[in-house]
Tab-separated table of C-alpha atoms in Angstrom:
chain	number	residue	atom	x	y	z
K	162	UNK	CA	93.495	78.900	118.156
K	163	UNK	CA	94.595	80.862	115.502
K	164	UNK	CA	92.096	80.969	112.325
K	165	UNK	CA	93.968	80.659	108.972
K	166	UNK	CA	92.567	81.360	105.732
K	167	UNK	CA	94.504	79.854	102.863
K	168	UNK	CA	94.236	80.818	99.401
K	169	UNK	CA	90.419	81.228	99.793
K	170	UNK	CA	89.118	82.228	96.141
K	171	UNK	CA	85.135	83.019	95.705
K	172	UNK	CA	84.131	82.999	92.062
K	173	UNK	CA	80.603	83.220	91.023
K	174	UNK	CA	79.134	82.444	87.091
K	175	UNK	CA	77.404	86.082	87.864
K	176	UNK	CA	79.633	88.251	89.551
K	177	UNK	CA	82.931	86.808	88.743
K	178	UNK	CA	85.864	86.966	91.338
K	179	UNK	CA	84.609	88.139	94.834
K	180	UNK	CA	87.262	87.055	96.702
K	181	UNK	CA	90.953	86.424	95.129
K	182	UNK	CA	93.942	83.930	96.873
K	183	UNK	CA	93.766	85.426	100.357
K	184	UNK	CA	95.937	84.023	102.788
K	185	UNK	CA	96.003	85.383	106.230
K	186	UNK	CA	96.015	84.252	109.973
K	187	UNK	CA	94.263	86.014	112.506
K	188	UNK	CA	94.818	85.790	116.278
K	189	UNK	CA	92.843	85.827	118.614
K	190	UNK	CA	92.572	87.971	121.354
K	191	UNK	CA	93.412	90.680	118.877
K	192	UNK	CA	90.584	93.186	116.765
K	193	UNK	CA	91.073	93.103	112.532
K	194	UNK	CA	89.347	96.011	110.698
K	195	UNK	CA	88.046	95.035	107.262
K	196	UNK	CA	88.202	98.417	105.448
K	197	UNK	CA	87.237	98.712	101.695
K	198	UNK	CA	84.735	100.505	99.582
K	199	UNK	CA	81.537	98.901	98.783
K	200	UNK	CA	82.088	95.317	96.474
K	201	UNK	CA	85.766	95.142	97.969
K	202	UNK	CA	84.980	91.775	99.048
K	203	UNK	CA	85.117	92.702	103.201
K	204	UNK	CA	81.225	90.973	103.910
K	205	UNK	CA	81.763	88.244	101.032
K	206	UNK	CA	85.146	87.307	103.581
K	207	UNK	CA	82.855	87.310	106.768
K	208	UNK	CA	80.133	85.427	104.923
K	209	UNK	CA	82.846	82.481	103.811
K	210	UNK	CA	84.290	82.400	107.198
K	211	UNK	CA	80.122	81.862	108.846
K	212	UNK	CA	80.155	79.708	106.180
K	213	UNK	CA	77.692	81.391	104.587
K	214	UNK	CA	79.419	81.580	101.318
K	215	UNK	CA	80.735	78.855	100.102
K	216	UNK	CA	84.277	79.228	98.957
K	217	UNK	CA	85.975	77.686	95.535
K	218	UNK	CA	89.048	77.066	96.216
K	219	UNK	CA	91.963	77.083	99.280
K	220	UNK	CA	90.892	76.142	102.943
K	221	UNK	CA	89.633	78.091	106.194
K	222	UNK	CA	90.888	76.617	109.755
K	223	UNK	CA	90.278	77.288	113.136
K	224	UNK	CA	92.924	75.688	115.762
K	225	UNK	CA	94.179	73.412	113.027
K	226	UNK	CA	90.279	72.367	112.428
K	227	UNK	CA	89.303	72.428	109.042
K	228	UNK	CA	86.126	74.978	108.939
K	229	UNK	CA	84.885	74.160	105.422
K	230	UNK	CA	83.491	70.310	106.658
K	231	UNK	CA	81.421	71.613	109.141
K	232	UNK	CA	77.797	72.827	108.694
K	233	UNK	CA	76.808	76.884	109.272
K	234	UNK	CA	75.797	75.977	113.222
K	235	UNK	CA	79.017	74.073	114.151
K	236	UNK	CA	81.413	76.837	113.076
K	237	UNK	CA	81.132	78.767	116.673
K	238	UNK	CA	80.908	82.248	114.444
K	239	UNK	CA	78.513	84.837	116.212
K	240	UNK	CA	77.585	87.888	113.609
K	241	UNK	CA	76.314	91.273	114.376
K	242	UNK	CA	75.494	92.764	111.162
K	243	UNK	CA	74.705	96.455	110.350
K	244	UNK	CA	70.838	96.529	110.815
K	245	UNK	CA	70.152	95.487	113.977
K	246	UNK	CA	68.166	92.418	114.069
K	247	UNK	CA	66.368	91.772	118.130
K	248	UNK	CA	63.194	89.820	119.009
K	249	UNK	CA	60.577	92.603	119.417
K	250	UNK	CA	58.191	90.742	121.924
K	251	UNK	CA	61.650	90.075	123.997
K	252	UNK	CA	62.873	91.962	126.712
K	253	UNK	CA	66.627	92.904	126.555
K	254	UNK	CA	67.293	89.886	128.916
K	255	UNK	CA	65.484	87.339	126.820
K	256	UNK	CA	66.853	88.734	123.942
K	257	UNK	CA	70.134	87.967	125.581
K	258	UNK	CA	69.369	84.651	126.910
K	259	UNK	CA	67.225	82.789	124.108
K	260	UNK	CA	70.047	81.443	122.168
K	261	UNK	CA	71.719	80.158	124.974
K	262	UNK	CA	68.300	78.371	126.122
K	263	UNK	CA	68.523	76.954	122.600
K	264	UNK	CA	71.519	75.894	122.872
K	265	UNK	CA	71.034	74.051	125.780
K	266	UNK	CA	71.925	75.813	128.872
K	267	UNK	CA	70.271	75.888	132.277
K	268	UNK	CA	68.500	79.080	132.884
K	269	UNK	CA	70.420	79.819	135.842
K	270	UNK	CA	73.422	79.086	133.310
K	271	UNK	CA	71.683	81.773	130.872
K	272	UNK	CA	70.863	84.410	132.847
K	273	UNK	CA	74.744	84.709	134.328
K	274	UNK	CA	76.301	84.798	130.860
K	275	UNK	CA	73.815	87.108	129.633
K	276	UNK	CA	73.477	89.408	132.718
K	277	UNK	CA	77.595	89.765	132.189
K	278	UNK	CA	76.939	90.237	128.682
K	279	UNK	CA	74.519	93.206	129.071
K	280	UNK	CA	77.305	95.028	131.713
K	281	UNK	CA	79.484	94.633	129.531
K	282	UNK	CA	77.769	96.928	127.065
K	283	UNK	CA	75.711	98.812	129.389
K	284	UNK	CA	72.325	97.944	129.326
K	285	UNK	CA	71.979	97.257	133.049
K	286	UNK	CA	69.125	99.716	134.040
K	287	UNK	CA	67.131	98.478	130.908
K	288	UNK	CA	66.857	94.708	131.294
K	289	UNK	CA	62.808	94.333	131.603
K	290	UNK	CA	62.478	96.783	128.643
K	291	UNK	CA	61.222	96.014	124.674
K	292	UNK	CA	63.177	96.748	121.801
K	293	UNK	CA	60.608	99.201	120.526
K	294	UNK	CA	61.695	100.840	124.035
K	295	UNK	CA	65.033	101.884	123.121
K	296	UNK	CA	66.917	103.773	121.131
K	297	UNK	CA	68.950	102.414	117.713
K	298	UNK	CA	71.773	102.306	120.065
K	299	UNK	CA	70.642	100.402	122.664
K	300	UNK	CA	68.958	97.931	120.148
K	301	UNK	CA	72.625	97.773	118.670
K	302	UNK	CA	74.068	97.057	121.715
K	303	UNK	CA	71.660	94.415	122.815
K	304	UNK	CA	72.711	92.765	119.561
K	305	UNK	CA	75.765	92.826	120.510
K	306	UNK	CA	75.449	91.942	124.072
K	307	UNK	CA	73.740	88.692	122.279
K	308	UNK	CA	76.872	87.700	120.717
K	309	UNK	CA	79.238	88.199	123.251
K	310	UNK	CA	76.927	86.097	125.703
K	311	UNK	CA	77.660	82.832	122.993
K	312	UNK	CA	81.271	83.455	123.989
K	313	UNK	CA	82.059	82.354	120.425
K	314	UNK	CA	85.645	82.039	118.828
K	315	UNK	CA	85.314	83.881	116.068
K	316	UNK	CA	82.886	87.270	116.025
K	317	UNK	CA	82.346	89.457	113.461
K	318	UNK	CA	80.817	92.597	112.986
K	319	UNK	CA	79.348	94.172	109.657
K	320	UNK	CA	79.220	97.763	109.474
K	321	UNK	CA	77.532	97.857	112.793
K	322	UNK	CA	76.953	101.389	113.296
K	323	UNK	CA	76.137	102.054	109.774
K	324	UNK	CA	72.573	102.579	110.457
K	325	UNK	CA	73.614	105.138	113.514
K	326	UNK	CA	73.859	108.587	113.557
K	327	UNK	CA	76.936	110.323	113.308
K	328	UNK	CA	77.120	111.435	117.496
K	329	UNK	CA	76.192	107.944	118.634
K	330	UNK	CA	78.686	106.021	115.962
K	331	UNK	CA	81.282	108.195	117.815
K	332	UNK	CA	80.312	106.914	121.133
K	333	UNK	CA	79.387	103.334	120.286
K	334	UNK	CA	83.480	103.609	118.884
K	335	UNK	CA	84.729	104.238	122.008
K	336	UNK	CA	82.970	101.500	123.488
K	337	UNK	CA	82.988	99.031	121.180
K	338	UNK	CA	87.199	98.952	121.370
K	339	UNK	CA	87.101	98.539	125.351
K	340	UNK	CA	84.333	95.571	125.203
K	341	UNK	CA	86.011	93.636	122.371
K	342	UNK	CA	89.734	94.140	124.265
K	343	UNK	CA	88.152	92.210	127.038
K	344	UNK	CA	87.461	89.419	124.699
K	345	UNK	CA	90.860	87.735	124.815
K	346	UNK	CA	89.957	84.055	123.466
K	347	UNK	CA	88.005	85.351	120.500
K	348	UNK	CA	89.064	86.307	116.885
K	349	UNK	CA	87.111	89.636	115.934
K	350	UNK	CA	86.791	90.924	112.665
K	351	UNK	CA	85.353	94.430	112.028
K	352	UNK	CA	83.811	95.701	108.972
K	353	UNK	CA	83.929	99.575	107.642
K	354	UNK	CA	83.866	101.749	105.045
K	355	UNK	CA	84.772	104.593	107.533
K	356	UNK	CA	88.087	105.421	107.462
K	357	UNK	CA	88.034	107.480	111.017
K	358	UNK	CA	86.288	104.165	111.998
K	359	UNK	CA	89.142	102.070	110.854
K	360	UNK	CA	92.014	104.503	112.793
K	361	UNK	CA	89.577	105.499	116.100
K	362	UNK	CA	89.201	101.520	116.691
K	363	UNK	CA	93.166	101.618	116.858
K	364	UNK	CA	93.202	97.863	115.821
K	365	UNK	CA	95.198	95.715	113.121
K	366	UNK	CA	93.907	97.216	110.036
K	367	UNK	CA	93.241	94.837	106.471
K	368	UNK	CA	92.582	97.181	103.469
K	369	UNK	CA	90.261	95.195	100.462
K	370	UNK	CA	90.287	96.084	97.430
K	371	UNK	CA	88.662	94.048	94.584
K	372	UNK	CA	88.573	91.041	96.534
K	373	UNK	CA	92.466	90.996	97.662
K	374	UNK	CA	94.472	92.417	100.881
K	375	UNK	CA	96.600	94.992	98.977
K	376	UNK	CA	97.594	96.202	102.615
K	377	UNK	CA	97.895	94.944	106.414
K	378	UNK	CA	99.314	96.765	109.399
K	379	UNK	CA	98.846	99.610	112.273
K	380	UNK	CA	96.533	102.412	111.693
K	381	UNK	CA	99.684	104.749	111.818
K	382	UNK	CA	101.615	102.402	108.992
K	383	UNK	CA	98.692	102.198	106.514
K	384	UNK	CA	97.715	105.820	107.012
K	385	UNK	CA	101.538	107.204	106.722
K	386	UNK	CA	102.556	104.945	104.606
K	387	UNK	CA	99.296	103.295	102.080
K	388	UNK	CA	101.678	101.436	99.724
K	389	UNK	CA	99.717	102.164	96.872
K	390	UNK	CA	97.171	104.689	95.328
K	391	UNK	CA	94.466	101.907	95.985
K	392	UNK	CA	94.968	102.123	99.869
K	393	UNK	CA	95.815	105.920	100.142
K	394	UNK	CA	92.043	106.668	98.656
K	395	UNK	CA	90.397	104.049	100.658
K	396	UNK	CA	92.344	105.061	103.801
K	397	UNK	CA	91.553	108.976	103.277
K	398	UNK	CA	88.636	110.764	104.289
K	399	UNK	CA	87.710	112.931	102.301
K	400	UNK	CA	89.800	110.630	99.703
K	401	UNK	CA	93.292	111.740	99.124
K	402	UNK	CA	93.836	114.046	96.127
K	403	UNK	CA	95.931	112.148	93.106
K	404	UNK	CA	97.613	114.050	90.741
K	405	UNK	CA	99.776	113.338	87.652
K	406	UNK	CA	103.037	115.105	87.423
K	407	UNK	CA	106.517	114.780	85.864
K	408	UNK	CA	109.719	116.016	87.644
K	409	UNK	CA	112.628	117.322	86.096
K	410	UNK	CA	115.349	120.300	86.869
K	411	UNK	CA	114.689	120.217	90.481
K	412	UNK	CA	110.994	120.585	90.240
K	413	UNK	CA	107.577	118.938	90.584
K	414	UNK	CA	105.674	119.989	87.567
K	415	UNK	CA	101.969	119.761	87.280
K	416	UNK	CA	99.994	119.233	84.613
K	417	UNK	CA	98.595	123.360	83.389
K	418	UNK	CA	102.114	124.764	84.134
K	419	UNK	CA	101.801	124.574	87.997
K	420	UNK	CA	104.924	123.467	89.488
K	421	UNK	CA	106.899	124.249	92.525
K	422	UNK	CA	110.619	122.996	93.954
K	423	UNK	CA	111.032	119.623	94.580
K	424	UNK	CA	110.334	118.429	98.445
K	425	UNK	CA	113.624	117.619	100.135
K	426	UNK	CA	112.622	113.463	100.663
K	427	UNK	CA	112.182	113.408	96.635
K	428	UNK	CA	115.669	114.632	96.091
K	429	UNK	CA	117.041	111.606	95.127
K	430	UNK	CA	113.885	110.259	92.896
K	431	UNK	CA	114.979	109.913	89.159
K	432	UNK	CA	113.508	112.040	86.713
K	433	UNK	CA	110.256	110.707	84.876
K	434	UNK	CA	106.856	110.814	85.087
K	435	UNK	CA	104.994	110.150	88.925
K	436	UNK	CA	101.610	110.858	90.677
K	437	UNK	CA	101.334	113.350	93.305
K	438	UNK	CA	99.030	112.561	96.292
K	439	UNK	CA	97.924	115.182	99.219
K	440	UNK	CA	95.111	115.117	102.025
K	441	UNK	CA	92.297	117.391	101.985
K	442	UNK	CA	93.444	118.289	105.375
K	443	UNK	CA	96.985	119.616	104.084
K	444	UNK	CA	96.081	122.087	101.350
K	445	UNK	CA	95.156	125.547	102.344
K	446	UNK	CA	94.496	128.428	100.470
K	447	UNK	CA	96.875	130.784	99.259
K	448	UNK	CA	96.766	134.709	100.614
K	449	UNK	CA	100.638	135.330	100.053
K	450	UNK	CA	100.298	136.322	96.755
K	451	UNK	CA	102.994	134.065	96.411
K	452	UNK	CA	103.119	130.873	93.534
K	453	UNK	CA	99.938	128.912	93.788
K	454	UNK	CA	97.238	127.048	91.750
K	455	UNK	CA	94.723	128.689	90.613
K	456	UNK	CA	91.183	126.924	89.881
K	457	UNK	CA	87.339	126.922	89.975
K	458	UNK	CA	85.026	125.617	93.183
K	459	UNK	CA	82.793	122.945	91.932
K	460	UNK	CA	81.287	121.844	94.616
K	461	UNK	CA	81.211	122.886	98.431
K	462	UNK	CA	79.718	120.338	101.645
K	463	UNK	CA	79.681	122.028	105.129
K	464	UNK	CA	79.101	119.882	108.181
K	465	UNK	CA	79.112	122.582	110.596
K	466	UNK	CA	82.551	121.463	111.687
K	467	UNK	CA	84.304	122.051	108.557
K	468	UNK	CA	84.167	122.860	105.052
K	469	UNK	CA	84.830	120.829	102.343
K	470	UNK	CA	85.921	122.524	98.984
K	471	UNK	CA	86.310	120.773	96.079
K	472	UNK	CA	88.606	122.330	93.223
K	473	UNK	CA	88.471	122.017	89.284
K	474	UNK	CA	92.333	122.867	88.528
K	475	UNK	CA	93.979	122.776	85.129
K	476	UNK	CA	96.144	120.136	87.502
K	477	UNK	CA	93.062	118.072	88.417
K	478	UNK	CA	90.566	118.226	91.120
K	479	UNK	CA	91.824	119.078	94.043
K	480	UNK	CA	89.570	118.423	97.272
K	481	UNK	CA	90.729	120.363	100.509
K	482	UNK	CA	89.232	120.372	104.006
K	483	UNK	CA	88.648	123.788	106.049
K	484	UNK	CA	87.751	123.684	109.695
K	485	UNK	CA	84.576	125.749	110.608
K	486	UNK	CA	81.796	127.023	107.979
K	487	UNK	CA	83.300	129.182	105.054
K	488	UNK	CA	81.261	131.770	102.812
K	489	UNK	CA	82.776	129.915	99.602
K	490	UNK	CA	80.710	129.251	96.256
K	491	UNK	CA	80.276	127.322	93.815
K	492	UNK	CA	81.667	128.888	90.405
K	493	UNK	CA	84.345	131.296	92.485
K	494	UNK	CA	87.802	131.524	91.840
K	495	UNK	CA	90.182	130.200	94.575
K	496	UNK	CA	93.785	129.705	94.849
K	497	UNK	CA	95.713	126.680	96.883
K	498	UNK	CA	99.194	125.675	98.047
K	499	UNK	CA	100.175	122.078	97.921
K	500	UNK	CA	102.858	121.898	100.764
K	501	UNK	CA	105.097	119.665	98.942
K	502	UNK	CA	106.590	118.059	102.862
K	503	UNK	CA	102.983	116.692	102.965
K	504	UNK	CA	102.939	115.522	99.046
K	505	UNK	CA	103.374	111.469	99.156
K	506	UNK	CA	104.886	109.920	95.660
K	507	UNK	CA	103.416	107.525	93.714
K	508	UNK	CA	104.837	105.813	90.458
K	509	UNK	CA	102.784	106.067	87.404
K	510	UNK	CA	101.438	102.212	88.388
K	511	UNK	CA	100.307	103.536	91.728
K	512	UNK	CA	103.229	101.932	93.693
K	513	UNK	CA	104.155	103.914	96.586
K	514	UNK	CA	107.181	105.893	95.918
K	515	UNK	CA	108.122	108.148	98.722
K	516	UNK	CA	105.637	109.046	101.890
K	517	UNK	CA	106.089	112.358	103.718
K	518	UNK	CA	107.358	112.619	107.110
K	519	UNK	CA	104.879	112.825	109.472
K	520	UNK	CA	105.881	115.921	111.070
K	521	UNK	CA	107.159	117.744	108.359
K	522	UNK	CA	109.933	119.257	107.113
């Protein structure tokens, strides 16, 4: 019951290509995270799956069934989408259990599936109550609870904690990946543009960009190893740092003068010009005295759990991430190592190169 997309292309007379040759079979029983920045094409591919969007070219399947014949309703496709959409003059239950009525079940046939539906997400104690009654959460997860009750074979999710705050995204994570692992007969596809949404979820990960799959694997392969510059941004949060540099006589040279020996997995890279990339989570700042970069602080954000710097360097801008609240300012002075074991290698076209190991060197 596999569904197969084959060469789907979307091309529009105003926006141009939204979605370019993809090819890909998903499985169900298993979880797919759509990551991509915003206009990477990751809602335009859940829209052409519902059937929403009508594709241009190539073919969509679903257990050998061709999907593209068959009208919006007939697709089996249930959709939770980022704003949470309930009946307000519903109670949770008949939120639940109206489009099953409509779709012709008993009530007694209703009320099961949707009673096991609201366990499932935890709404028990809150079954009589209005949407207005709850909190974004729990109007989330009666959304949700909706969908699952349809038993559908293909559910997918747009941003759905988008409109959450940042504690009750966390939480909703956590649940969200042990409800969905119980739905073994259903594809589900899973739209962010969270990176720690994309890894926490710990499911097969798709990375957009521009309307194409430029990546597809673990959370620990795309993270380790993005295989281009395109992923390694999209993938990092904050985004990875990208630098130009040339290397030559044993060292990695950085544009300003900067440059430093050359990391022992780079050894054997020829000579020529490259891009450096490090996380904002591997640069610290330099109190040796020893070689470093030197540059200006343009801009600072503090979340109360960390500190995010960013750097103006004659080498680029540098972004790197502190944990707990620093008295940094704007317009200081501030030097930084770039641990070249944690440096990954790009080529000049953004092909990955050489990725660090993940514990070091």
């Amino acid at each position: 019951m596999s569904l197969i997309l084959k060469n789907v292309s979307v091309v529009s007379d105003k926006d141009g290509v939204i979605l370019d040759d993809i090819s890909f079979e998903f499985k169900p029983g298993r979880i797919y995270i759509l990551i991509g920045r915003t206009t990477s094409g990751k809602t335009s591919l859940m829209r052409a799956i519902a059937g929403l969007l009508p594709i241009t070219s190539g073919e969509i399947t679903m257990n050998g069934e061709n999907l593209d014949s068959q009208p919006i309703w007939e697709r089996d496709v249930a959709v939770v989408y980022q704003q949470f959409i309930n009946y307000p003059n519903k109670s949770v239950l008949q939120n639940v259990e109206f489009p099953l009525l409509r779709k012709g079940l008993s009530k007694p046939e209703a009320r099961e599936l949707a009673l096991a539906s609201i366990n499932k997400v935890g709404l028990n104690d809150y079954i009589d109550r209005k949407p207005a009654q709850l909190s974004g959460g729990q109007q989330q997860r009666v959304a949700l609870a909706r969908s699952l009750a349809r038993k559908s074979r293909i559910m997918l999710l747009d941003e759905p904690l988008m409109n959450l705050d940042y504690k009750l995204r966390e939480q909703l994570r956590v649940e969200f990946k042990e409800i969905f692992n119980s739905q073994a007969d259903a594809v589900t596809i899973y739209a962010t543009t969270e990176p720690p949404e994309a890894l926490i979820l710990g499911a097969e990960i798709l990375v957009l960009h521009e309307g194409r799959i430029i990546q597809f694997g673990s959370p620990t392969e795309v993270y380790e190893k993005p295989l281009s510059t395109s992923v390694a941004r999209v993938i990092s949060d904050p985004p990875m740092s990208i630098l130009p540099v040339s290397i030559s006589a044993g060292e990695v040279k950085f544009e300003g003068g900067y440059s430093q020996p050359i990391p022992t997995k780079m050894k054997n890279v020829k000579e020529g010009r490259y891009q450096v990339g490090i996380r904002a989570n591997d640069i610290v700042t330099s109190k040796s005295g020893g070689k470093a970069e030197n540059g200006t602080i343009s801009l600072v954000e503090v979340s109360g759990s960390e500190t995010l710097v960013y750097v103006d360097t004659p080498a680029g801008e540098v972004v790197l991430q502190m944990e707990g609240i620093h008295d940094v300012k704007v317009g200081e002075s501030i030097s930084i190592e770039l641990p070249g074991n944690r440096m990954f290698l790009f080529e000049t076209n953004g092909a990955l190169c050489v990725s660090p190991d993940n514990a070091g060197e």
